[in-house]
Short mmCIF file of C-alpha atoms in Angstrom, two decimals:
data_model
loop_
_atom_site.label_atom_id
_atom_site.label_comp_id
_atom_site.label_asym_id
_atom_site.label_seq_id
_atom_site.Cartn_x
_atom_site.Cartn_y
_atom_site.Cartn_z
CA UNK A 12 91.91 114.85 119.23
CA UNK A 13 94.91 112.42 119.85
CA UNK A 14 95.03 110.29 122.64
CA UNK A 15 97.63 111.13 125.40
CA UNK A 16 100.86 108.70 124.57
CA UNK A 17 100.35 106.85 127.77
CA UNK A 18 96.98 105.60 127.31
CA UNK A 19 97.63 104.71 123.50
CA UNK A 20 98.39 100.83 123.24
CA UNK A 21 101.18 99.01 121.23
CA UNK A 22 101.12 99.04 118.22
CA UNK A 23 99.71 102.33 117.14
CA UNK A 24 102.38 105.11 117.35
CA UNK A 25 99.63 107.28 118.28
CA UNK A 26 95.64 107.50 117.98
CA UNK A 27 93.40 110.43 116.56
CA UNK A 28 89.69 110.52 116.79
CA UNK A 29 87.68 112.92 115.36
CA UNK A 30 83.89 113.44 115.76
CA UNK A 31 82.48 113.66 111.78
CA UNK A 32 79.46 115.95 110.72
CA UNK A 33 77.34 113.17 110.98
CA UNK A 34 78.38 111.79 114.70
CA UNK A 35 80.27 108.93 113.37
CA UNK A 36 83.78 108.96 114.79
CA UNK A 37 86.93 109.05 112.19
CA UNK A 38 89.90 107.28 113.55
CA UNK A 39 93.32 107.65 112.24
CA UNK A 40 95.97 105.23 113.66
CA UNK A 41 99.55 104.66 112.53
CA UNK A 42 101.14 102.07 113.26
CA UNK A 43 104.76 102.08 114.92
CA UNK A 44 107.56 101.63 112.59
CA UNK A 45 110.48 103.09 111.61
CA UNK A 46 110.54 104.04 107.64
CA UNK A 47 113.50 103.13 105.29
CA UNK A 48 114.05 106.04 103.32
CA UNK A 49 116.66 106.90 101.53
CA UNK A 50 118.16 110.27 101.32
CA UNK A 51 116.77 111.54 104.69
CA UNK A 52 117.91 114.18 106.62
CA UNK A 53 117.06 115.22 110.20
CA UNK A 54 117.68 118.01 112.81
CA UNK A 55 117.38 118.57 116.72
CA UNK A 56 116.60 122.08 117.61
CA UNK A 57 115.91 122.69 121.38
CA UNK A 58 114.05 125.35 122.96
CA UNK A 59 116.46 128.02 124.80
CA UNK A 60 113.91 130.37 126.13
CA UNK A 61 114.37 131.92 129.20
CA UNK A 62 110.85 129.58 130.25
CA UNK A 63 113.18 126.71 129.67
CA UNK A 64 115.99 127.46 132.27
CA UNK A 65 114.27 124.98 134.54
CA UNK A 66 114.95 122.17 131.97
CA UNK A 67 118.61 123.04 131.73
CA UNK A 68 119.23 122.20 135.09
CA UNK A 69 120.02 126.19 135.32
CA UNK A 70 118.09 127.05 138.74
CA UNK A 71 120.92 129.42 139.91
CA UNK A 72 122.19 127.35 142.40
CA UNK A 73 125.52 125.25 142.00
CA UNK A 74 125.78 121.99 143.99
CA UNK A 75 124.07 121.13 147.17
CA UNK A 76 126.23 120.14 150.34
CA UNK A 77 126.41 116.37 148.99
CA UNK A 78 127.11 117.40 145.86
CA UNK A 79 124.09 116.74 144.04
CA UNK A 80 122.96 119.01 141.01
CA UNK A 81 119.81 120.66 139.09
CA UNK A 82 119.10 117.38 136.51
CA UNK A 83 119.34 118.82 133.12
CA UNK A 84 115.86 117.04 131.67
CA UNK A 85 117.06 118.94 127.95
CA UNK A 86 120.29 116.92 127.45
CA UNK A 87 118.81 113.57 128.89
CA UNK A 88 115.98 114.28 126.22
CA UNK A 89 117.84 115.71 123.57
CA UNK A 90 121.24 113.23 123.92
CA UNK A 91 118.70 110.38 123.48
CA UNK A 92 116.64 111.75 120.13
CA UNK A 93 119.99 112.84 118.67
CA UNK A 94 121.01 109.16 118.65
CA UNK A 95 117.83 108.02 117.36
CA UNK A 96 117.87 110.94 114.21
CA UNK A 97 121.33 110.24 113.80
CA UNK A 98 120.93 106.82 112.99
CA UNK A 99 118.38 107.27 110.50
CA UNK A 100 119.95 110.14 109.01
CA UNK A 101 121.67 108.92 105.38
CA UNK A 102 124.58 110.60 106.07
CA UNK A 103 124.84 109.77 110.02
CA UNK A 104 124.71 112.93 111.24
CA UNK A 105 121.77 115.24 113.08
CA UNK A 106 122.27 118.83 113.13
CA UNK A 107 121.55 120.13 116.33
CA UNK A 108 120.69 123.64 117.32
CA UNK A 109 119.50 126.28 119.53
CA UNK A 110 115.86 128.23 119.09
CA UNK A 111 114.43 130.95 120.85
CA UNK A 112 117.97 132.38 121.41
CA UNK A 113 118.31 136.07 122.26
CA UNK A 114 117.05 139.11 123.34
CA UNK A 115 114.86 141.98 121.34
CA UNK A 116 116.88 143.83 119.15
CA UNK A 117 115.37 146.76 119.90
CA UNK A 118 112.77 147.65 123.23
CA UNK A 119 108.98 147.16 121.79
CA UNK A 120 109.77 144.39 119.77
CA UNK A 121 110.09 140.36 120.69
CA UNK A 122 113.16 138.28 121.41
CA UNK A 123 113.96 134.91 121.20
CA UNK A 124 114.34 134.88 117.33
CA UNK A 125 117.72 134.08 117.19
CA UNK A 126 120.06 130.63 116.28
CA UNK A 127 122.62 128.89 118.24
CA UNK A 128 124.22 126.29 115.54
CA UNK A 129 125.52 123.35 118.02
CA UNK A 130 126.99 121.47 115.26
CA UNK A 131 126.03 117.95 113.11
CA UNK A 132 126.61 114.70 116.02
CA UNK A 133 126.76 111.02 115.14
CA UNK A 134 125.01 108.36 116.79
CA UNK A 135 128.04 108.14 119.44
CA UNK A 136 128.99 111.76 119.20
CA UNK A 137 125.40 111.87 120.43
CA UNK A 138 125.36 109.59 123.46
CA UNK A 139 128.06 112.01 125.16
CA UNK A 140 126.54 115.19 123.81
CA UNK A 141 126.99 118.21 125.83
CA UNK A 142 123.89 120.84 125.85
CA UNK A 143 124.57 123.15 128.62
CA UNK A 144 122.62 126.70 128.59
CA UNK A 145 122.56 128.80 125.31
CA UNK A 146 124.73 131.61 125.66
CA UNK A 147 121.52 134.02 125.92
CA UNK A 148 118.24 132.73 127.15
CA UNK A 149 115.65 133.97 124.63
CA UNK A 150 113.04 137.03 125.74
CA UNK A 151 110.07 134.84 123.45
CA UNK A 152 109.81 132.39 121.93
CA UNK A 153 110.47 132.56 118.30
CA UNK A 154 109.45 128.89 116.34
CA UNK A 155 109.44 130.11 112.76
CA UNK A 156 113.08 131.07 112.55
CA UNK A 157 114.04 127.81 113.17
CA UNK A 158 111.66 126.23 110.89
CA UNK A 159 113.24 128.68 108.26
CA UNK A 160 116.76 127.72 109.43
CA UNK A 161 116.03 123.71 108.42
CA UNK A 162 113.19 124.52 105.50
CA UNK A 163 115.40 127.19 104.16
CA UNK A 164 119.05 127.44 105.29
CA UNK A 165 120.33 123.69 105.61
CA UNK A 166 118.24 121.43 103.88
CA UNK A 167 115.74 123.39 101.35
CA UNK A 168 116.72 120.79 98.67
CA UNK A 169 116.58 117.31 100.92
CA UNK A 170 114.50 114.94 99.24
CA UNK A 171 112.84 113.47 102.65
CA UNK A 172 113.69 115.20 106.02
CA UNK A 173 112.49 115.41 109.34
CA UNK A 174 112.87 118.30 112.23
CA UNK A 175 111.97 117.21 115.75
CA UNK A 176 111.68 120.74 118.02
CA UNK A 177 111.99 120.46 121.64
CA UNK A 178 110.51 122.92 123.52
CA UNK A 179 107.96 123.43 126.84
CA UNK A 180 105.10 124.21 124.68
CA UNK A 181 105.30 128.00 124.88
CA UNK A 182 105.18 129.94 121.68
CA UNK A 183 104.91 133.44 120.74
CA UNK A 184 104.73 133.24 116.92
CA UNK A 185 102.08 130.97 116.76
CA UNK A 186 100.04 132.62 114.08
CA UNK A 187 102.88 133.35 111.52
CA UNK A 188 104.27 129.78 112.19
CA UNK A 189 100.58 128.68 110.77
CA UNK A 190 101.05 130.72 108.10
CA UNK A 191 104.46 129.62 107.12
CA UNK A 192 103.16 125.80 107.38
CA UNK A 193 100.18 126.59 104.78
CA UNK A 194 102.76 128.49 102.66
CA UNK A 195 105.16 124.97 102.84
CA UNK A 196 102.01 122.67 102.22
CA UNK A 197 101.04 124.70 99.09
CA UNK A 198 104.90 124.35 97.79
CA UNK A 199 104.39 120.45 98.49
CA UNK A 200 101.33 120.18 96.57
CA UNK A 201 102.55 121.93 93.79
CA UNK A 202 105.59 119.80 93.86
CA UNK A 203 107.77 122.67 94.16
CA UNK A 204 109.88 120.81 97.37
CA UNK A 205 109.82 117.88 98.97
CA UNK A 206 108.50 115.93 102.44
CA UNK A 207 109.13 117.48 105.48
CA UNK A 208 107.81 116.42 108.67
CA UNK A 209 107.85 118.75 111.97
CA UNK A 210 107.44 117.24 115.54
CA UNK A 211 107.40 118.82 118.62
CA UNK A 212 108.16 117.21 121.50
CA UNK A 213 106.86 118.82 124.73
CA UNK A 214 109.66 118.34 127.89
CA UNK A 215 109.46 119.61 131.79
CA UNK A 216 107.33 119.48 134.54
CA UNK A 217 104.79 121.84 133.47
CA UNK A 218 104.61 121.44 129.12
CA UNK A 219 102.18 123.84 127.71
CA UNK A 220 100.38 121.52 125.24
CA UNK A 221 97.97 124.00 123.89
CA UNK A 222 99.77 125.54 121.73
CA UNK A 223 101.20 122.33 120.41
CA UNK A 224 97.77 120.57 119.53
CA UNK A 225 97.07 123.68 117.65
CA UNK A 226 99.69 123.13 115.16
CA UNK A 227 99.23 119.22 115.32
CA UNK A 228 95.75 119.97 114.59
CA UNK A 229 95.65 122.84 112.23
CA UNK A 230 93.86 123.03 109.06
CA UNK A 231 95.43 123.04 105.78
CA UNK A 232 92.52 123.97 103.99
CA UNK A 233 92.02 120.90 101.42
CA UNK A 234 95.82 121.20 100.23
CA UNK A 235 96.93 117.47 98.94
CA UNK A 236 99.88 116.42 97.75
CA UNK A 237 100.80 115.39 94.62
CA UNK A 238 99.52 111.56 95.29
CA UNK A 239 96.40 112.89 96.42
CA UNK A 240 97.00 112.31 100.09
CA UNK A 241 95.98 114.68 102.95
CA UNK A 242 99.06 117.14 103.79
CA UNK A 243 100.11 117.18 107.78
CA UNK A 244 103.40 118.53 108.33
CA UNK A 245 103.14 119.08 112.37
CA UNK A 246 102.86 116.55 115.00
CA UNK A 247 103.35 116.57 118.58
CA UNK A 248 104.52 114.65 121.37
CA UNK A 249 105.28 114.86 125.01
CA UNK A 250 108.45 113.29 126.69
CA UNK A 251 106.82 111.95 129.58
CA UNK A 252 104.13 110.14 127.88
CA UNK A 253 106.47 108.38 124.59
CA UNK A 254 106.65 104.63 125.73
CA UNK A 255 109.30 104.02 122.70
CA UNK A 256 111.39 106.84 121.24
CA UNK A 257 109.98 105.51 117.50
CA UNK A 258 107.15 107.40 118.08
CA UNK A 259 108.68 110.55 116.58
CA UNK A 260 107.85 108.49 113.36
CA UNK A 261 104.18 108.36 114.30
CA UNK A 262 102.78 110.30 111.68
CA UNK A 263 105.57 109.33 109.07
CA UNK A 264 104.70 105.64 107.83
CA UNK A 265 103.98 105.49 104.24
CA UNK A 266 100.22 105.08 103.55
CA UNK A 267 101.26 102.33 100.91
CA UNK A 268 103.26 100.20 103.52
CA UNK A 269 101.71 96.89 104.56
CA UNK A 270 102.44 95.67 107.74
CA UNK A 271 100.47 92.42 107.42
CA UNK A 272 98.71 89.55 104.54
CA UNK A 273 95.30 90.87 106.28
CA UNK A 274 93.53 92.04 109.16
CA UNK A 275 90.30 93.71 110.86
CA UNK A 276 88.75 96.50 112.91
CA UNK A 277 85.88 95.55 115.10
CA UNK A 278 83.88 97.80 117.83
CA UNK A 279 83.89 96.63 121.38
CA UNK A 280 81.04 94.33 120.71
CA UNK A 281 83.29 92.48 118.52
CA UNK A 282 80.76 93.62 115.42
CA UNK A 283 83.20 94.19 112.10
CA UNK A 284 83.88 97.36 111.30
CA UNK A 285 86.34 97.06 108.65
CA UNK A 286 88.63 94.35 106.76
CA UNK A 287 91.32 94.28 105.23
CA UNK A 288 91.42 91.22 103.17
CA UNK A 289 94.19 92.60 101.07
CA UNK A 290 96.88 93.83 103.38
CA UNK A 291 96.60 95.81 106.54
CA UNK A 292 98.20 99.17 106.07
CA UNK A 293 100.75 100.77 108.19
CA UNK A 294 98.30 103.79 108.54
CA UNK A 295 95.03 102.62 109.60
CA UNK A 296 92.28 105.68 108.64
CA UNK A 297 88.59 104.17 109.42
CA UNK A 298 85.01 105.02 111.02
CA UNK A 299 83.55 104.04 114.18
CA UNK A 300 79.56 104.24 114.68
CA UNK A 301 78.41 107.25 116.79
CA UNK A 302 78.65 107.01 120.16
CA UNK A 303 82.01 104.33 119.94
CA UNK A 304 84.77 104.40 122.34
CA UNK A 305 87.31 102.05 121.37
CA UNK A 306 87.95 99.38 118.54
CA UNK A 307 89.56 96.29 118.56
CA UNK A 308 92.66 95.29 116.00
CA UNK A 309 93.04 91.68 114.85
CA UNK A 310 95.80 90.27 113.03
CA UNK A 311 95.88 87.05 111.26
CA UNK A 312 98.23 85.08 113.56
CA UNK A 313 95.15 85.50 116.42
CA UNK A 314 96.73 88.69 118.18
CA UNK A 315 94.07 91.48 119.42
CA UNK A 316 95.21 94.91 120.24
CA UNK A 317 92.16 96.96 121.82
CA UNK A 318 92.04 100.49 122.04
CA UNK A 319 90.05 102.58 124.38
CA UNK A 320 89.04 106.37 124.99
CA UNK A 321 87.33 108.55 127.35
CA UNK A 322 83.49 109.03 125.91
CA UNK A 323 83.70 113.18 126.77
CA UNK A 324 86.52 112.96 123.78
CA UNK A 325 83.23 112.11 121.07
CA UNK A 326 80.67 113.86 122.90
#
């Protein structure tokens, strides 16, 4: 289970615990940072369901008497993580588009599985980015064609990319969007494409996060990667809770990065739990005695970061 965003404290991007077989308590922590890779490319696609109208702004009403308007939450959201992608992008440009366009093409069957291409935005491009409502609100809530459209269409051959999904949580192809991820971790392991990373970021007043933790969490069935390290393509996020905007990179850090000479977990009784007299890793994977709920972080230059959960999470 990952810890909601607001409770998790700086410097972990985000926090997963995990109760183990055995009752001990497996905690997997990134730490924030951006990554320096080379060769990366990155997308925006944004929920256009007809469920997201809200977050357009698009209630059906035009201004009020003093002129005030429905806030569109999906372009102050999307305007800011198109800056942030762009940036990191190597050739300075996100490609944004449209999911979850469209109605059924034919009565019986489930829209929403359409594309609206927006275009590829800069870092500035970005800041002014206009994302009014699509041109047709979707009938579903189609993921997997836009999975296909970055995994497939635009960047099958990227070395390193990234494809952050906005969206209120709501998805209607849940189970072949599970299959499709299996199907893209077994191509990974075999070393038949490259890293991809998939991040959903929840927006609006009422974000469905079910359906969300489901993919974050799903189970990939042993499948490694050609290092020998665990394959997780999903992770999620929700708007409201991100304290820094680098947290889309939560789940991204290289397992090999060191982010200081040395360092060491201990429980909340201050008992060690782990050192690491070598280097302490960007991506902090340990166990916590039955029963725990919370470590403590030390670095070398005296800094403690502590880290707490509710007890019903382990129970």
């Amino acid at each position: 289970m990952q810890i909601p965003g607001s409770e998790t404290v700086e410097p972990f991007g985000e926090v997963n615990v995990n109760l183990q077989p055995d009752k001990s308590i497996r905690v997997v922590a990134p730490i924030l940072m951006t990554p320096n890779i080379e060769n990366a490319q990155t997308g925006l696609a944004i929920d256009a369901s007809r469920s997201m109208k809200v977050n357009f702004g698009d209630t059906g009403f035009g201004a009020g008497a003093f002129g005030a308007r429905p806030v569109n939450s999906v372009e102050l959201v999307g305007r800011k993580l198109a800056d942030f992608l762009a940036n990191f992008d190597s050739d300075g440009n996100t490609t944004v588009i449209y999911w979850a366009c469209g109605k059924a093409p034919r009565e019986g069957e489930l829209g929403g599985g359409d594309i609206e291409e927006r275009g590829d935005f800069s870092s500035e491009q970005a800041q002014s980015m206009l994302l009014p409502p699509p041109k047709v609100y979707g009938t579903g809530t189609q993921l997997l064609p836009a999975v296909k459209y970055y995994t497939e269409t635009r960047f099958p051959l990227a070395p390193w990319a990234i494809f952050v999904f906005i969206t209120d949580g709501r998805i209607d192809d849940l189970e072949a969007v599970k299959a499709y991820t299996l199907s893209l971790a077994k191509k990974i392991a075999e070393g038949k494409r490259n890293f991809v990373k998939l991040v959903l970021i929840g927006v609006g007043p009422d974000v469905d996060e079910k359906q969300m933790e489901e993919l974050d969490d799903l189970d990939y069935q042993g499948i490694r990667d050609v290092k020998g390290n665990e394959i997780d393509l999903w992770d999620h996020k929700v708007a409201q809770e991100m304290k820094r905007i680098e947290e889309v990179f939560a789940e991204v850090v290289g397992r090999d990065s060191i982010v200081a000479t040395c360092g060491e977990i201990l429980d909340l009784a201050d008992k060690p739990v782990r050192s690491f007299s070598d280097g302490l890793p960007a991506y902090l994977d340990f166990l916590l005695p039955p029963g725990s709920v919370g470590f403590t972080l030390c670095l070398p230059d005296g800094q403690r970061f502590t880290q707490r959960w509710d007890k019903k999470i382990v129970t």
